[in-house]
């Protein structure tokens, strides 16, 4: 017989769950929830259950977030009746992969357990509690907001950002609201739950670590086993990978066994842009008498290191795969929906494709979110996206005392055990900004000598990683300078977060930094018009409207949007101009920073922009909005994250053409640099050509010829850099507010196609940053390009998928910088 039989208790498995309110501030209009339960979906969350039942409106719409805040302060009881038939096995266990968060689990009137951690799974022996036929399982969740407040009062307040003391318990921090996310503190059975029955012995965990020994592949598979009391038969564990099978005999009662498999030759796994992503199937089988069990997964053979050894410039942060340094072009990743149980493999594929299509090679799973589902990491393995994985600590001090410490250790051990096999896993990171916070954010006085998380980041977590995943580098935090005696956010050492830009200073400040590696930086902009207006219904629409401000979470966010225009762009006059101007400024600010960072290569070894995605419709730093529409920022990232980048940058002796070649092939091309007029006709005022040759994974600087770099009238001239292979760059002598751009600088035409339509724009003068917004005509329409600059005589065709072709397009569907400043 098999060692394991499973009775799923999920809705997909036919289980009929209900949920009702049991305590807390339920509004009178919803008082029936105390006595009359509604149907619940498991896995799920109480918000999505109430929404599906028609009890509440969409929490994302209008100002509903505030009116529904009572849900997070209320306790909820999930209940199911299920039949169970004795199947001959000796042990029955209730397995809960995720309970959110402080829960009391009761089976047939007996309390089985009390839990307090969203980030771990649980297994409870219920052999003595199950009965034939009907069983009642009740899981009651304490209101998360009230629980966090109560714990903070009992244990003492540890410094934190945002409104609620999320650091008092082990729950997704951003679930309590963030400067880009809604305050929708959830409760529920958020991952699968089931009854498992087994006899004798079963596989508990499998941790296959794939590495390299020269050209050989070495797979070190660690298997933990659970044994039933009184079972005395020995077991055999066999591991098969790449056609090689290795087995070992395990004496009864052995808790863990290691099996080493060696493959004479393997294809190495590489991040995208550096090679292919071969993955090998791994199967683990267990035999003990008549008992059997199995586990399957995939691995990729590779080595990953991070070099932080001091050098002549300070201290680098160089991530290498298979001994080859990787220039990181990345983005920070937040939970892809505020209600994470709505995510699935298809949604992950769409959002990860946003990273791949933008030229990225790394995603950083940020510490205020969750350890993502296996789907996320599987897809990253398949497409070659490296994963920087934070442990779940963000922007706060954390107690190292019990009961929190034991929960931290349990969740970390589970997370490392589950994720260690993934080829894409590149870095374990202790926390987000907490070391920086302790040094600089005024925490020491309120802490008054209490622990704040240092013991986690410098002792507990690195020991767990060294024990369970020694092949993956560990970093204590981000930012961090890799020395206790250096400020953690020092540009000369390790990783840096740049947040004075956005919060305080103009984005031109990016060029004042020479960072070794930037793991966070960004700039805000609104979502697509259709996304914004689907949830904001202010009349008239205004940046400071009541509902607009519900969807702007940053402190003084709209003031910073306005101040951030500097002298780059004029202040808007209409809401349509506000939307276009701030989206454009966001894209320009981030591109400005990345082009500067790449021009510093090899001093700078990468950038991880904040952030790729949104978890609801909101004004934020994201490149892709909450409805999955790629903002102008995304198209700017696709350009500046290209394998080969041309950019013009200022240096002490004048502008230079910086070329960064992040490919394995030498980049050889002819480059024409021309100083041209912005007026109709775009007269060429000076022009020179030079040969460009950039070796593999390297960069060069070429001085801009004086004839081109010296304007006659800086307000009416610009520099166009054009390579024979199609790469382009531009240089302007003044900001757009002083640049004389022609208002009527192009013609356009629309042509219907089989899947949408084309819009062709032909320039008669310089047109800066052309953008087409088809979602303003049809929310389902998408465009393939954006932020296109054309010199006089050039043309570009935008291809739109979805939606019917309009007769013509103009403002506000077709925009450019020209129509803001001309």
Short mmCIF file of N, CA, C and O in Angstrom, two decimals, residues 248-296:
data_model
loop_
_atom_site.label_atom_id
_atom_site.label_comp_id
_atom_site.label_asym_id
_atom_site.label_seq_id
_atom_site.Cartn_x
_atom_site.Cartn_y
_atom_site.Cartn_z
N UNK A 248 19.99 4.34 -0.95
CA UNK A 248 20.64 4.05 0.32
C UNK A 248 19.64 3.42 1.27
O UNK A 248 18.43 3.67 1.18
N UNK A 249 20.14 2.57 2.16
CA UNK A 249 19.30 1.95 3.18
C UNK A 249 19.28 2.83 4.42
O UNK A 249 20.31 3.36 4.85
N UNK A 250 18.09 3.00 4.98
CA UNK A 250 17.90 3.89 6.12
C UNK A 250 17.39 3.08 7.31
O UNK A 250 16.29 2.52 7.24
N UNK A 251 18.15 2.99 8.39
CA UNK A 251 17.66 2.28 9.58
C UNK A 251 16.39 2.93 10.13
O UNK A 251 16.21 4.16 10.06
N UNK A 252 15.52 2.11 10.66
CA UNK A 252 14.26 2.60 11.22
C UNK A 252 14.52 3.70 12.25
O UNK A 252 15.44 3.61 13.06
N UNK A 253 13.71 4.76 12.17
CA UNK A 253 13.81 5.85 13.11
C UNK A 253 14.75 6.95 12.70
O UNK A 253 14.82 7.99 13.37
N UNK A 254 15.50 6.79 11.60
CA UNK A 254 16.43 7.82 11.15
C UNK A 254 15.67 9.05 10.68
O UNK A 254 14.77 8.95 9.83
N UNK A 255 16.03 10.19 11.21
CA UNK A 255 15.27 11.41 10.92
C UNK A 255 15.64 12.02 9.58
O UNK A 255 14.79 12.61 8.91
N UNK A 256 16.92 11.92 9.19
CA UNK A 256 17.36 12.55 7.96
C UNK A 256 18.41 11.70 7.28
O UNK A 256 19.28 11.11 7.95
N UNK A 257 18.35 11.66 5.96
CA UNK A 257 19.32 10.90 5.19
C UNK A 257 19.79 11.75 4.03
O UNK A 257 19.01 12.54 3.47
N UNK A 258 21.06 11.62 3.67
CA UNK A 258 21.60 12.32 2.52
C UNK A 258 21.97 11.35 1.43
O UNK A 258 22.56 10.29 1.70
N UNK A 259 21.64 11.71 0.21
CA UNK A 259 21.97 10.89 -0.95
C UNK A 259 22.69 11.79 -1.95
O UNK A 259 22.16 12.82 -2.37
N UNK A 260 23.92 11.39 -2.33
CA UNK A 260 24.69 12.18 -3.28
C UNK A 260 24.70 11.49 -4.63
O UNK A 260 25.06 10.31 -4.74
N UNK A 261 24.29 12.24 -5.66
CA UNK A 261 24.27 11.73 -7.03
C UNK A 261 25.27 12.52 -7.85
O UNK A 261 25.32 13.76 -7.76
N UNK A 262 26.06 11.83 -8.67
CA UNK A 262 27.05 12.48 -9.50
C UNK A 262 26.78 12.18 -10.96
O UNK A 262 26.62 11.01 -11.34
N UNK A 263 26.70 13.24 -11.77
CA UNK A 263 26.49 13.10 -13.20
C UNK A 263 27.77 13.52 -13.91
O UNK A 263 28.30 14.61 -13.65
N UNK A 264 28.29 12.66 -14.78
CA UNK A 264 29.58 12.91 -15.41
C UNK A 264 29.60 14.22 -16.20
O UNK A 264 30.62 14.91 -16.26
N UNK A 265 28.49 14.56 -16.82
CA UNK A 265 28.44 15.81 -17.59
C UNK A 265 27.02 16.35 -17.52
O UNK A 265 26.05 15.62 -17.71
N UNK A 266 26.92 17.64 -17.22
CA UNK A 266 25.61 18.27 -17.16
C UNK A 266 25.65 19.57 -17.94
O UNK A 266 26.70 20.19 -18.12
N UNK A 267 24.49 19.99 -18.42
CA UNK A 267 24.34 21.31 -19.02
C UNK A 267 24.07 22.30 -17.90
O UNK A 267 23.16 22.10 -17.09
N UNK A 268 24.84 23.36 -17.87
CA UNK A 268 24.73 24.32 -16.79
C UNK A 268 23.51 25.23 -16.98
O UNK A 268 23.16 25.60 -18.10
N UNK A 269 22.92 25.61 -15.84
CA UNK A 269 21.82 26.57 -15.84
C UNK A 269 22.41 27.97 -15.77
O UNK A 269 23.30 28.26 -14.97
N UNK A 270 21.88 28.87 -16.62
CA UNK A 270 22.35 30.25 -16.67
C UNK A 270 21.17 31.21 -16.53
O UNK A 270 20.05 30.87 -16.93
N UNK A 271 21.42 32.40 -16.01
CA UNK A 271 20.38 33.44 -16.09
C UNK A 271 20.19 33.86 -17.53
O UNK A 271 21.07 33.68 -18.37
N UNK A 272 19.03 34.41 -17.83
CA UNK A 272 18.74 34.83 -19.20
C UNK A 272 19.76 35.86 -19.66
O UNK A 272 20.22 36.72 -18.90
N UNK A 273 20.14 35.72 -20.93
CA UNK A 273 21.16 36.59 -21.48
C UNK A 273 22.57 36.05 -21.32
O UNK A 273 23.51 36.60 -21.89
N UNK A 274 22.73 34.97 -20.56
CA UNK A 274 24.05 34.39 -20.33
C UNK A 274 24.13 32.94 -20.77
O UNK A 274 25.19 32.33 -20.72
N UNK A 275 23.01 32.37 -21.15
CA UNK A 275 22.99 30.97 -21.57
C UNK A 275 21.59 30.41 -21.41
O UNK A 275 20.61 31.12 -21.17
N UNK A 276 21.49 29.08 -21.56
CA UNK A 276 20.21 28.40 -21.49
C UNK A 276 19.85 28.03 -20.06
O UNK A 276 20.66 28.17 -19.14
N UNK A 277 18.64 27.51 -19.89
CA UNK A 277 18.13 27.16 -18.56
C UNK A 277 17.69 25.68 -18.52
O UNK A 277 16.51 25.37 -18.30
N UNK A 278 18.64 24.76 -18.72
CA UNK A 278 18.27 23.35 -18.63
C UNK A 278 17.89 22.97 -17.21
O UNK A 278 18.57 23.34 -16.25
N UNK A 279 16.80 22.24 -17.08
CA UNK A 279 16.34 21.78 -15.77
C UNK A 279 16.24 20.26 -15.79
O UNK A 279 15.82 19.66 -16.78
N UNK A 280 16.62 19.65 -14.70
CA UNK A 280 16.65 18.20 -14.59
C UNK A 280 15.58 17.73 -13.61
O UNK A 280 15.48 18.25 -12.49
N UNK A 281 14.80 16.72 -14.05
CA UNK A 281 13.81 16.12 -13.17
C UNK A 281 14.50 15.31 -12.08
O UNK A 281 15.46 14.58 -12.34
N UNK A 282 13.99 15.47 -10.87
CA UNK A 282 14.49 14.69 -9.73
C UNK A 282 13.31 13.93 -9.15
O UNK A 282 12.24 14.50 -8.90
N UNK A 283 13.51 12.64 -8.93
CA UNK A 283 12.48 11.85 -8.25
C UNK A 283 13.09 11.15 -7.05
O UNK A 283 14.22 10.64 -7.12
N UNK A 284 12.38 11.19 -5.95
CA UNK A 284 12.79 10.54 -4.72
C UNK A 284 11.74 9.51 -4.36
O UNK A 284 10.54 9.84 -4.31
N UNK A 285 12.16 8.29 -4.15
CA UNK A 285 11.21 7.23 -3.78
C UNK A 285 11.60 6.63 -2.44
O UNK A 285 12.78 6.54 -2.09
N UNK A 286 10.58 6.21 -1.72
CA UNK A 286 10.75 5.64 -0.39
C UNK A 286 10.07 4.28 -0.38
O UNK A 286 8.92 4.14 -0.83
N UNK A 287 10.81 3.27 0.13
CA UNK A 287 10.21 1.94 0.31
C UNK A 287 10.56 1.43 1.71
O UNK A 287 11.72 1.51 2.14
N UNK A 288 9.55 0.94 2.41
CA UNK A 288 9.76 0.36 3.74
C UNK A 288 8.72 -0.75 3.91
O UNK A 288 7.56 -0.47 4.21
N UNK A 289 9.12 -2.00 3.68
CA UNK A 289 8.15 -3.07 3.69
C UNK A 289 7.14 -2.86 2.59
O UNK A 289 7.48 -2.69 1.41
N UNK A 290 5.87 -2.80 2.96
CA UNK A 290 4.82 -2.56 1.98
C UNK A 290 4.55 -1.08 1.76
O UNK A 290 3.74 -0.70 0.92
N UNK A 291 5.24 -0.24 2.50
CA UNK A 291 4.98 1.19 2.42
C UNK A 291 5.84 1.83 1.31
O UNK A 291 7.02 1.49 1.16
N UNK A 292 5.24 2.73 0.55
CA UNK A 292 5.97 3.46 -0.47
C UNK A 292 5.58 4.93 -0.43
O UNK A 292 4.53 5.30 0.09
N UNK A 293 6.44 5.75 -0.97
CA UNK A 293 6.16 7.18 -1.08
C UNK A 293 7.07 7.78 -2.13
O UNK A 293 8.08 7.17 -2.52
N UNK A 294 6.72 8.93 -2.62
CA UNK A 294 7.56 9.55 -3.64
C UNK A 294 7.45 11.06 -3.59
O UNK A 294 6.51 11.62 -3.02
N UNK A 295 8.44 11.71 -4.20
CA UNK A 295 8.51 13.17 -4.33
C UNK A 295 9.15 13.47 -5.66
O UNK A 295 10.07 12.76 -6.10
N UNK A 296 8.69 14.51 -6.35
CA UNK A 296 9.30 14.91 -7.61
C UNK A 296 9.52 16.42 -7.62
O UNK A 296 8.78 17.18 -6.99
#
